[in-house]
């Protein structure tokens, strides 16, 4: 995909010469065959070859690379494990990919303060593994936690099954060390509960690599609950399952996890994981409770009563840790399971108010016939974050285009229902047009000014997350405020 | 009062380059740097706009008193989990702008952790909608949370959406005879265990610990903590106690000059006898008067000291907030300028430089 709104002209030879001066040979890739593995992230539909890949091993090298790119006017795309699903780490054809893979050390785990200081290339799960001997863990648990890195989690404000109760990355990161595009280092936040000045952590977390490059992260660790148990309930009707979710919240219960799968999703995963899902159910709800054994017992009995009253056709409670993990296995493996029954799938990530769930699912069913593509739905029911998996075959002409249009329609409906175009995967390159639907022109302009306050040349991850004025105009969705077209001097397309 | 009235007032001030001092109930006039500019009273822009108990959010106009919001939530068994102080008639807008949280902050999170969306009127009178009413929204920069603690310097928070939570079923407060150092050590030890601690407060060699959650969890915690000497306090006294902490009517906060130190919870304790109280699991410490070097000592421990309550002349001279590094100050100025190019909104309230 060409980024018409981020045009740069880089002198490849000059760039390579300069980078060779600041990086040892094993930290710099410039041959096409070496660059190829970096051409995309988890969203493989969008690919671009960068001019160079830098693999710095020290913060000084990061500073030098950024300073060089700033001087030469070269775009920089920072990257972790590349598990992102919105193309946020897709390279720029005229730019450098800055891989933080070698920043993979856990620098400190402080049992008493319940914090860990880690480098951005550390995998999410590795933090919890390092904290486990102290009875602590890192709460945000994206499904890709085996592979995804803390730096990427910070960039995307990642969530996971536990975020309803324990929060997103933004609630669990205390401090980051950032290098600006000009090569200046600053620390945001602190190990104290707050820091002086503006809450810049809130801006940087979820900023998709647009504001700076993170070189160190201090995270909060929380005590591991003594016990976790999960209730699995099946429903004859998705609307009823949605109402059951609302009833649990209305009863004053915030479960540790509350997830739903529809019939096509369970049909895809059951042969794959053999979790014992009810294949006749229209929807399956998984509701986890954690805490002390007394607390869990009390909560499970309340949840069971609520689900029964809400009309669940079958309810099962995990009787062992092995069974709990098996119940979850299907939900966690939903993506690869769907991957087995279709050549390609396109994962969307919209958030809607929970009460609009049935409406959204009915609309998606209608879109399946409109676009002649199948769709399985798995979602974080507790917070209304949907992941429709649109199945297609890239080898068949026109199918990808239909999948893309299908996805765009889901996102735009999410906004219309009062939600957001992304709950946890980020905007990246994938949803950039829909930003023009979710936000008004003045709000988008405020985003651009924030970007300029950090990166006035617009070199960090250009063309991602925040659409240019030009792009919104091209998308034809310019916000018209009270009949006044903003920027009337601009040419329309 | 209509949204248009607020917009017109800011537009006029922008054109005239005339600073405005945004004010709700004025309950936090004591807090921060100087109060400059013409008074811009926004208390009349009030009212709850939306409340969805099962979606866990409430949306209200800036002038809505916290008391009104909390009464509405209590009717459905819910609460503002960060327990903001009211200091009289505090409003929603001021609560977010000041970013002050109460006793539950260490376990539930602070104001910023609960802001989901905001309608902001920037320094040129433009209306900007950020965030929304859903729990998860990572589209665009999270400006709504940035507003928490910005003291009105980035714009007028005209409306905001907060996440709400169910009130705990059971609550019990214990009291321990611990000195300050022992309290800090114990709080950090307990913090690493799965105990339902929802607040802590140390004053005059007594550590108060509040447990909240399911009845079974609270009962189990009481049993576990009994051996450490925790004595239960009658529910009615405990409720009064925590309100006096939240509202700072407790004698611990009586000093004319009061410093607020936010520190890593394990930071070593300064032996200074001006220490008044410890909150938030050891991470928030209050000092009376001004022990010399408190600010640099706090910075050396990885935290910061706020000149929280003092004569205005002293706050203006010393700065209410710890100074920023040159790189961060430059960034703050650019951000301020991007929202308020004429510098008319609450100038000097956060830092004298902008």
CSV table of N, CA, C and O in Angstrom, one decimal, chain A residues 203-289:
chain,number,residue,atom,x,y,z
A,203,UNK,N,-0.4,9.7,27.1
A,203,UNK,CA,-0.3,10.0,25.7
A,203,UNK,C,0.6,9.0,25.0
A,203,UNK,O,0.3,8.5,23.9
A,204,UNK,N,1.7,8.6,25.7
A,204,UNK,CA,2.7,7.8,25.0
A,204,UNK,C,2.1,6.3,24.9
A,204,UNK,O,2.3,5.7,23.9
A,205,UNK,N,1.4,5.9,26.0
A,205,UNK,CA,0.9,4.5,25.9
A,205,UNK,C,-0.3,4.5,24.9
A,205,UNK,O,-1.2,5.2,25.0
A,206,UNK,N,-0.1,3.6,23.9
A,206,UNK,CA,-1.1,3.6,22.9
A,206,UNK,C,-0.9,4.5,21.7
A,206,UNK,O,-1.7,4.7,20.8
A,207,UNK,N,0.3,5.1,21.7
A,207,UNK,CA,0.6,6.1,20.7
A,207,UNK,C,1.2,5.5,19.4
A,207,UNK,O,1.5,6.2,18.5
A,208,UNK,N,1.3,4.2,19.4
A,208,UNK,CA,1.7,3.4,18.1
A,208,UNK,C,3.0,3.9,17.6
A,208,UNK,O,3.2,4.0,16.4
A,209,UNK,N,3.9,4.1,18.5
A,209,UNK,CA,5.3,4.5,18.0
A,209,UNK,C,5.4,5.8,17.3
A,209,UNK,O,6.3,6.0,16.5
A,210,UNK,N,4.4,6.7,17.5
A,210,UNK,CA,4.4,8.0,16.8
A,210,UNK,C,5.1,9.1,17.6
A,210,UNK,O,5.3,10.2,17.0
A,211,UNK,N,5.4,8.9,18.9
A,211,UNK,CA,5.8,10.0,19.7
A,211,UNK,C,7.3,9.8,20.2
A,211,UNK,O,7.9,10.8,20.5
A,212,UNK,N,7.8,8.6,20.2
A,212,UNK,CA,9.1,8.4,20.7
A,212,UNK,C,9.4,6.9,20.7
A,212,UNK,O,8.5,6.1,20.4
A,213,UNK,N,10.7,6.6,21.0
A,213,UNK,CA,11.1,5.2,21.1
A,213,UNK,C,11.3,4.8,22.5
A,213,UNK,O,12.2,5.4,23.2
A,214,UNK,N,10.6,3.8,23.0
A,214,UNK,CA,10.7,3.4,24.4
A,214,UNK,C,12.0,2.5,24.6
A,214,UNK,O,12.1,1.5,23.8
A,215,UNK,N,12.8,2.8,25.6
A,215,UNK,CA,14.0,2.0,25.8
A,215,UNK,C,13.9,1.2,27.2
A,215,UNK,O,14.8,0.4,27.4
A,216,UNK,N,13.0,1.6,28.0
A,216,UNK,CA,12.9,0.9,29.3
A,216,UNK,C,11.5,1.2,29.8
A,216,UNK,O,10.9,2.2,29.7
A,217,UNK,N,10.9,0.1,30.5
A,217,UNK,CA,9.6,0.2,31.0
A,217,UNK,C,9.5,-0.3,32.5
A,217,UNK,O,10.1,-1.3,32.8
A,218,UNK,N,8.9,0.5,33.4
A,218,UNK,CA,8.7,0.0,34.7
A,218,UNK,C,7.2,-0.4,34.8
A,218,UNK,O,6.3,0.4,34.6
A,219,UNK,N,6.9,-1.7,35.2
A,219,UNK,CA,5.6,-2.1,35.3
A,219,UNK,C,5.2,-2.5,36.7
A,219,UNK,O,6.1,-2.7,37.5
A,220,UNK,N,3.9,-2.4,37.0
A,220,UNK,CA,3.3,-2.8,38.2
A,220,UNK,C,3.1,-4.3,38.2
A,220,UNK,O,2.6,-4.8,37.3
A,221,UNK,N,3.4,-4.9,39.3
A,221,UNK,CA,3.1,-6.4,39.5
A,221,UNK,C,2.0,-6.5,40.5
A,221,UNK,O,2.0,-5.7,41.5
A,222,UNK,N,1.2,-7.5,40.4
A,222,UNK,CA,0.1,-7.7,41.4
A,222,UNK,C,0.2,-9.1,41.9
A,222,UNK,O,0.7,-10.0,41.3
A,223,UNK,N,-0.3,-9.2,43.2
A,223,UNK,CA,-0.3,-10.6,43.8
A,223,UNK,C,-1.1,-11.6,42.9
A,223,UNK,O,-2.2,-11.2,42.5
A,224,UNK,N,-0.6,-12.7,42.8
A,224,UNK,CA,-1.3,-13.8,42.1
A,224,UNK,C,-2.4,-14.3,42.9
A,224,UNK,O,-2.2,-14.6,44.1
A,225,UNK,N,-3.6,-14.3,42.4
A,225,UNK,CA,-4.8,-14.8,43.2
A,225,UNK,C,-4.5,-16.3,43.6
A,225,UNK,O,-3.8,-17.0,42.9
A,226,UNK,N,-5.0,-16.6,44.8
A,226,UNK,CA,-4.8,-18.0,45.2
A,226,UNK,C,-5.5,-19.0,44.3
A,226,UNK,O,-5.0,-20.1,44.2
A,227,UNK,N,-6.6,-18.6,43.8
A,227,UNK,CA,-7.4,-19.6,43.0
A,227,UNK,C,-8.1,-18.8,41.9
A,227,UNK,O,-8.5,-17.7,42.0
A,228,UNK,N,-8.3,-19.5,40.8
A,228,UNK,CA,-9.1,-19.0,39.7
A,228,UNK,C,-10.0,-20.2,39.2
A,228,UNK,O,-9.5,-21.3,39.2
A,229,UNK,N,-11.2,-19.9,39.0
A,229,UNK,CA,-12.2,-20.9,38.5
A,229,UNK,C,-13.0,-20.2,37.4
A,229,UNK,O,-13.3,-19.0,37.4
A,230,UNK,N,-13.5,-21.1,36.5
A,230,UNK,CA,-14.3,-20.5,35.4
A,230,UNK,C,-15.6,-21.2,35.2
A,230,UNK,O,-15.7,-22.4,35.4
A,231,UNK,N,-16.6,-20.3,35.0
A,231,UNK,CA,-18.0,-20.9,34.7
A,231,UNK,C,-18.2,-20.8,33.2
A,231,UNK,O,-17.9,-19.8,32.6
A,232,UNK,N,-18.6,-21.9,32.6
A,232,UNK,CA,-18.9,-21.9,31.2
A,232,UNK,C,-20.4,-22.1,31.0
A,232,UNK,O,-21.0,-23.0,31.5
A,233,UNK,N,-21.0,-21.1,30.3
A,233,UNK,CA,-22.5,-21.2,30.2
A,233,UNK,C,-22.8,-21.1,28.7
A,233,UNK,O,-22.2,-20.4,27.9
A,234,UNK,N,-23.8,-21.9,28.3
A,234,UNK,CA,-24.2,-21.9,26.8
A,234,UNK,C,-25.6,-21.3,26.7
A,234,UNK,O,-26.4,-21.5,27.6
A,235,UNK,N,-25.8,-20.6,25.6
A,235,UNK,CA,-27.1,-20.0,25.4
A,235,UNK,C,-27.7,-20.3,24.0
A,235,UNK,O,-26.9,-20.6,23.1
A,236,UNK,N,-29.0,-20.3,23.9
A,236,UNK,CA,-29.7,-20.6,22.7
A,236,UNK,C,-29.7,-19.4,21.7
A,236,UNK,O,-30.1,-19.6,20.6
A,237,UNK,N,-29.4,-18.3,22.3
A,237,UNK,CA,-29.6,-17.1,21.6
A,237,UNK,C,-28.6,-16.0,22.0
A,237,UNK,O,-28.3,-15.9,23.2
A,238,UNK,N,-27.9,-15.4,21.0
A,238,UNK,CA,-26.8,-14.5,21.4
A,238,UNK,C,-27.3,-13.3,22.1
A,238,UNK,O,-26.6,-12.8,23.0
A,239,UNK,N,-28.5,-12.8,21.8
A,239,UNK,CA,-29.0,-11.6,22.5
A,239,UNK,C,-29.2,-12.0,24.0
A,239,UNK,O,-28.8,-11.2,24.9
A,240,UNK,N,-29.6,-13.2,24.3
A,240,UNK,CA,-29.8,-13.6,25.7
A,240,UNK,C,-28.4,-13.7,26.4
A,240,UNK,O,-28.3,-13.3,27.6
A,241,UNK,N,-27.4,-14.1,25.7
A,241,UNK,CA,-26.1,-14.2,26.2
A,241,UNK,C,-25.6,-12.8,26.5
A,241,UNK,O,-24.9,-12.5,27.6
A,242,UNK,N,-25.9,-11.8,25.6
A,242,UNK,CA,-25.5,-10.4,25.9
A,242,UNK,C,-26.2,-9.9,27.1
A,242,UNK,O,-25.6,-9.2,27.9
A,243,UNK,N,-27.5,-10.2,27.2
A,243,UNK,CA,-28.2,-9.7,28.4
A,243,UNK,C,-27.6,-10.3,29.7
A,243,UNK,O,-27.6,-9.7,30.7
A,244,UNK,N,-27.1,-11.6,29.6
A,244,UNK,CA,-26.5,-12.2,30.8
A,244,UNK,C,-25.3,-11.5,31.2
A,244,UNK,O,-25.0,-11.3,32.4
A,245,UNK,N,-24.5,-11.0,30.2
A,245,UNK,CA,-23.3,-10.2,30.6
A,245,UNK,C,-23.7,-9.0,31.3
A,245,UNK,O,-23.1,-8.6,32.4
A,246,UNK,N,-24.7,-8.3,30.8
A,246,UNK,CA,-25.2,-7.0,31.5
A,246,UNK,C,-25.7,-7.4,32.9
A,246,UNK,O,-25.4,-6.6,33.9
A,247,UNK,N,-26.3,-8.5,33.1
A,247,UNK,CA,-26.9,-8.9,34.4
A,247,UNK,C,-25.8,-9.2,35.4
A,247,UNK,O,-25.9,-8.9,36.6
A,248,UNK,N,-24.7,-9.8,34.9
A,248,UNK,CA,-23.6,-10.0,35.8
A,248,UNK,C,-23.0,-8.7,36.4
A,248,UNK,O,-22.8,-8.5,37.6
A,249,UNK,N,-22.8,-7.7,35.5
A,249,UNK,CA,-22.3,-6.4,35.9
A,249,UNK,C,-23.3,-5.7,36.8
A,249,UNK,O,-22.9,-5.2,37.8
A,250,UNK,N,-24.6,-5.8,36.4
A,250,UNK,CA,-25.6,-5.2,37.2
A,250,UNK,C,-25.7,-5.8,38.6
A,250,UNK,O,-26.1,-5.1,39.6
A,251,UNK,N,-25.3,-7.0,38.8
A,251,UNK,CA,-25.3,-7.7,40.1
A,251,UNK,C,-24.1,-7.2,40.9
A,251,UNK,O,-23.9,-7.7,42.0
A,252,UNK,N,-23.3,-6.4,40.4
A,252,UNK,CA,-22.1,-5.8,41.2
A,252,UNK,C,-20.9,-6.7,41.1
A,252,UNK,O,-20.0,-6.7,41.9
A,253,UNK,N,-20.9,-7.6,40.1
A,253,UNK,CA,-19.7,-8.5,39.9
A,253,UNK,C,-18.8,-8.0,38.8
A,253,UNK,O,-19.3,-7.8,37.7
A,254,UNK,N,-17.5,-7.9,39.0
A,254,UNK,CA,-16.6,-7.6,38.0
A,254,UNK,C,-15.7,-8.9,37.9
A,254,UNK,O,-14.8,-9.1,38.6
A,255,UNK,N,-16.0,-9.8,36.9
A,255,UNK,CA,-15.2,-11.0,36.8
A,255,UNK,C,-13.8,-10.7,36.4
A,255,UNK,O,-13.5,-9.7,35.8
A,256,UNK,N,-12.9,-11.7,36.6
A,256,UNK,CA,-11.5,-11.6,36.2
A,256,UNK,C,-11.5,-11.7,34.7
A,256,UNK,O,-10.5,-11.2,34.0
A,257,UNK,N,-12.4,-12.4,34.1
A,257,UNK,CA,-12.5,-12.5,32.6
A,257,UNK,C,-13.9,-12.8,32.2
A,257,UNK,O,-14.6,-13.5,33.0
A,258,UNK,N,-14.4,-12.2,31.1
A,258,UNK,CA,-15.8,-12.5,30.7
A,258,UNK,C,-15.7,-12.5,29.1
A,258,UNK,O,-15.6,-11.4,28.5
A,259,UNK,N,-15.8,-13.7,28.6
A,259,UNK,CA,-15.5,-13.8,27.1
A,259,UNK,C,-16.7,-14.6,26.4
A,259,UNK,O,-17.3,-15.4,27.1
A,260,UNK,N,-16.9,-14.3,25.2
A,260,UNK,CA,-18.0,-14.9,24.5
A,260,UNK,C,-17.5,-15.4,23.1
A,260,UNK,O,-16.6,-14.8,22.5
A,261,UNK,N,-18.1,-16.5,22.7
A,261,UNK,CA,-17.8,-17.0,21.3
A,261,UNK,C,-19.2,-17.4,20.7
A,261,UNK,O,-20.0,-17.9,21.4
A,262,UNK,N,-19.3,-17.1,19.4
A,262,UNK,CA,-20.6,-17.5,18.8
A,262,UNK,C,-20.4,-18.9,18.1
A,262,UNK,O,-19.4,-19.5,18.2
A,263,UNK,N,-21.5,-19.4,17.6
A,263,UNK,CA,-21.5,-20.8,17.1
A,263,UNK,C,-20.5,-21.1,16.0
A,263,UNK,O,-19.8,-22.1,16.2
A,264,UNK,N,-20.3,-20.2,15.0
A,264,UNK,CA,-19.2,-20.5,14.1
A,264,UNK,C,-17.8,-20.6,14.7
A,264,UNK,O,-17.0,-21.4,14.3
A,265,UNK,N,-17.6,-19.8,15.8
A,265,UNK,CA,-16.3,-19.8,16.4
A,265,UNK,C,-16.1,-21.1,17.2
A,265,UNK,O,-15.1,-21.8,17.1
A,266,UNK,N,-17.2,-21.5,18.0
A,266,UNK,CA,-17.0,-22.8,18.7
A,266,UNK,C,-16.9,-24.0,17.8
A,266,UNK,O,-16.2,-24.9,18.0
A,267,UNK,N,-17.6,-23.9,16.6
A,267,UNK,CA,-17.5,-25.0,15.7
A,267,UNK,C,-16.1,-25.1,15.1
A,267,UNK,O,-15.7,-26.2,14.8
A,268,UNK,N,-15.4,-24.0,15.0
A,268,UNK,CA,-14.1,-24.0,14.5
A,268,UNK,C,-13.1,-24.5,15.5
A,268,UNK,O,-12.2,-25.2,15.2
A,269,UNK,N,-13.3,-24.1,16.8
A,269,UNK,CA,-12.3,-24.5,17.8
A,269,UNK,C,-12.5,-25.9,18.4
A,269,UNK,O,-11.5,-26.5,18.8
A,270,UNK,N,-13.7,-26.3,18.5
A,270,UNK,CA,-13.9,-27.6,19.2
A,270,UNK,C,-13.1,-28.8,18.7
A,270,UNK,O,-12.4,-29.5,19.4
A,271,UNK,N,-13.1,-29.0,17.3
A,271,UNK,CA,-12.3,-30.1,16.8
A,271,UNK,C,-10.8,-29.9,17.1
A,271,UNK,O,-10.0,-30.8,17.1
A,272,UNK,N,-10.4,-28.6,17.2
A,272,UNK,CA,-9.0,-28.2,17.4
A,272,UNK,C,-8.5,-28.5,18.8
A,272,UNK,O,-7.4,-29.0,19.0
A,273,UNK,N,-9.3,-28.0,19.8
A,273,UNK,CA,-8.8,-28.1,21.2
A,273,UNK,C,-9.6,-29.1,22.1
A,273,UNK,O,-9.2,-29.5,23.1
A,274,UNK,N,-10.8,-29.6,21.6
A,274,UNK,CA,-11.6,-30.6,22.3
A,274,UNK,C,-11.8,-30.1,23.8
A,274,UNK,O,-11.5,-30.8,24.7
A,275,UNK,N,-12.4,-28.9,23.9
A,275,UNK,CA,-12.6,-28.3,25.2
A,275,UNK,C,-13.9,-28.7,25.8
A,275,UNK,O,-14.2,-28.5,26.9
A,276,UNK,N,-14.7,-29.4,25.0
A,276,UNK,CA,-16.0,-29.9,25.5
A,276,UNK,C,-17.1,-28.8,25.3
A,276,UNK,O,-18.1,-28.8,26.1
A,277,UNK,N,-17.0,-27.9,24.4
A,277,UNK,CA,-17.9,-26.9,24.2
A,277,UNK,C,-19.3,-27.4,23.6
A,277,UNK,O,-19.3,-28.4,22.9
A,278,UNK,N,-20.3,-26.7,24.0
A,278,UNK,CA,-21.7,-27.1,23.6
A,278,UNK,C,-21.8,-26.6,22.1
A,278,UNK,O,-22.0,-25.5,21.9
A,279,UNK,N,-21.8,-27.6,21.2
A,279,UNK,CA,-21.8,-27.2,19.8
A,279,UNK,C,-23.2,-26.8,19.3
A,279,UNK,O,-23.3,-26.3,18.2
A,280,UNK,N,-24.2,-27.1,20.1
A,280,UNK,CA,-25.6,-26.7,19.6
A,280,UNK,C,-25.9,-25.3,20.1
A,280,UNK,O,-26.9,-24.7,19.7
A,281,UNK,N,-25.1,-24.7,21.0
A,281,UNK,CA,-25.4,-23.4,21.5
A,281,UNK,C,-25.1,-22.3,20.5
A,281,UNK,O,-24.2,-22.4,19.7
A,282,UNK,N,-25.9,-21.2,20.6
A,282,UNK,CA,-25.8,-20.1,19.7
A,282,UNK,C,-24.6,-19.3,20.2
A,282,UNK,O,-23.9,-18.6,19.4
A,283,UNK,N,-24.3,-19.3,21.5
A,283,UNK,CA,-23.2,-18.6,22.1
A,283,UNK,C,-22.7,-19.2,23.4
A,283,UNK,O,-23.5,-19.8,24.1
A,284,UNK,N,-21.4,-19.1,23.6
A,284,UNK,CA,-20.9,-19.6,24.8
A,284,UNK,C,-20.2,-18.5,25.6
A,284,UNK,O,-19.5,-17.7,25.0
A,285,UNK,N,-20.5,-18.5,26.9
A,285,UNK,CA,-19.9,-17.4,27.7
A,285,UNK,C,-18.9,-18.1,28.7
A,285,UNK,O,-19.3,-19.1,29.3
A,286,UNK,N,-17.8,-17.5,28.8
A,286,UNK,CA,-16.8,-18.0,29.8
A,286,UNK,C,-16.6,-16.8,30.9
A,286,UNK,O,-16.3,-15.7,30.5
A,287,UNK,N,-16.8,-17.2,32.1
A,287,UNK,CA,-16.8,-16.1,33.2
A,287,UNK,C,-15.8,-16.6,34.2
A,287,UNK,O,-16.1,-17.6,34.9
A,288,UNK,N,-14.7,-15.9,34.4
A,288,UNK,CA,-13.7,-16.4,35.4
A,288,UNK,C,-13.8,-15.6,36.7
A,288,UNK,O,-14.0,-14.3,36.6
A,289,UNK,N,-13.6,-16.2,37.8
A,289,UNK,CA,-13.5,-15.6,39.1
A,289,UNK,C,-12.2,-15.9,39.7
A,289,UNK,O,-11.7,-17.0,39.6
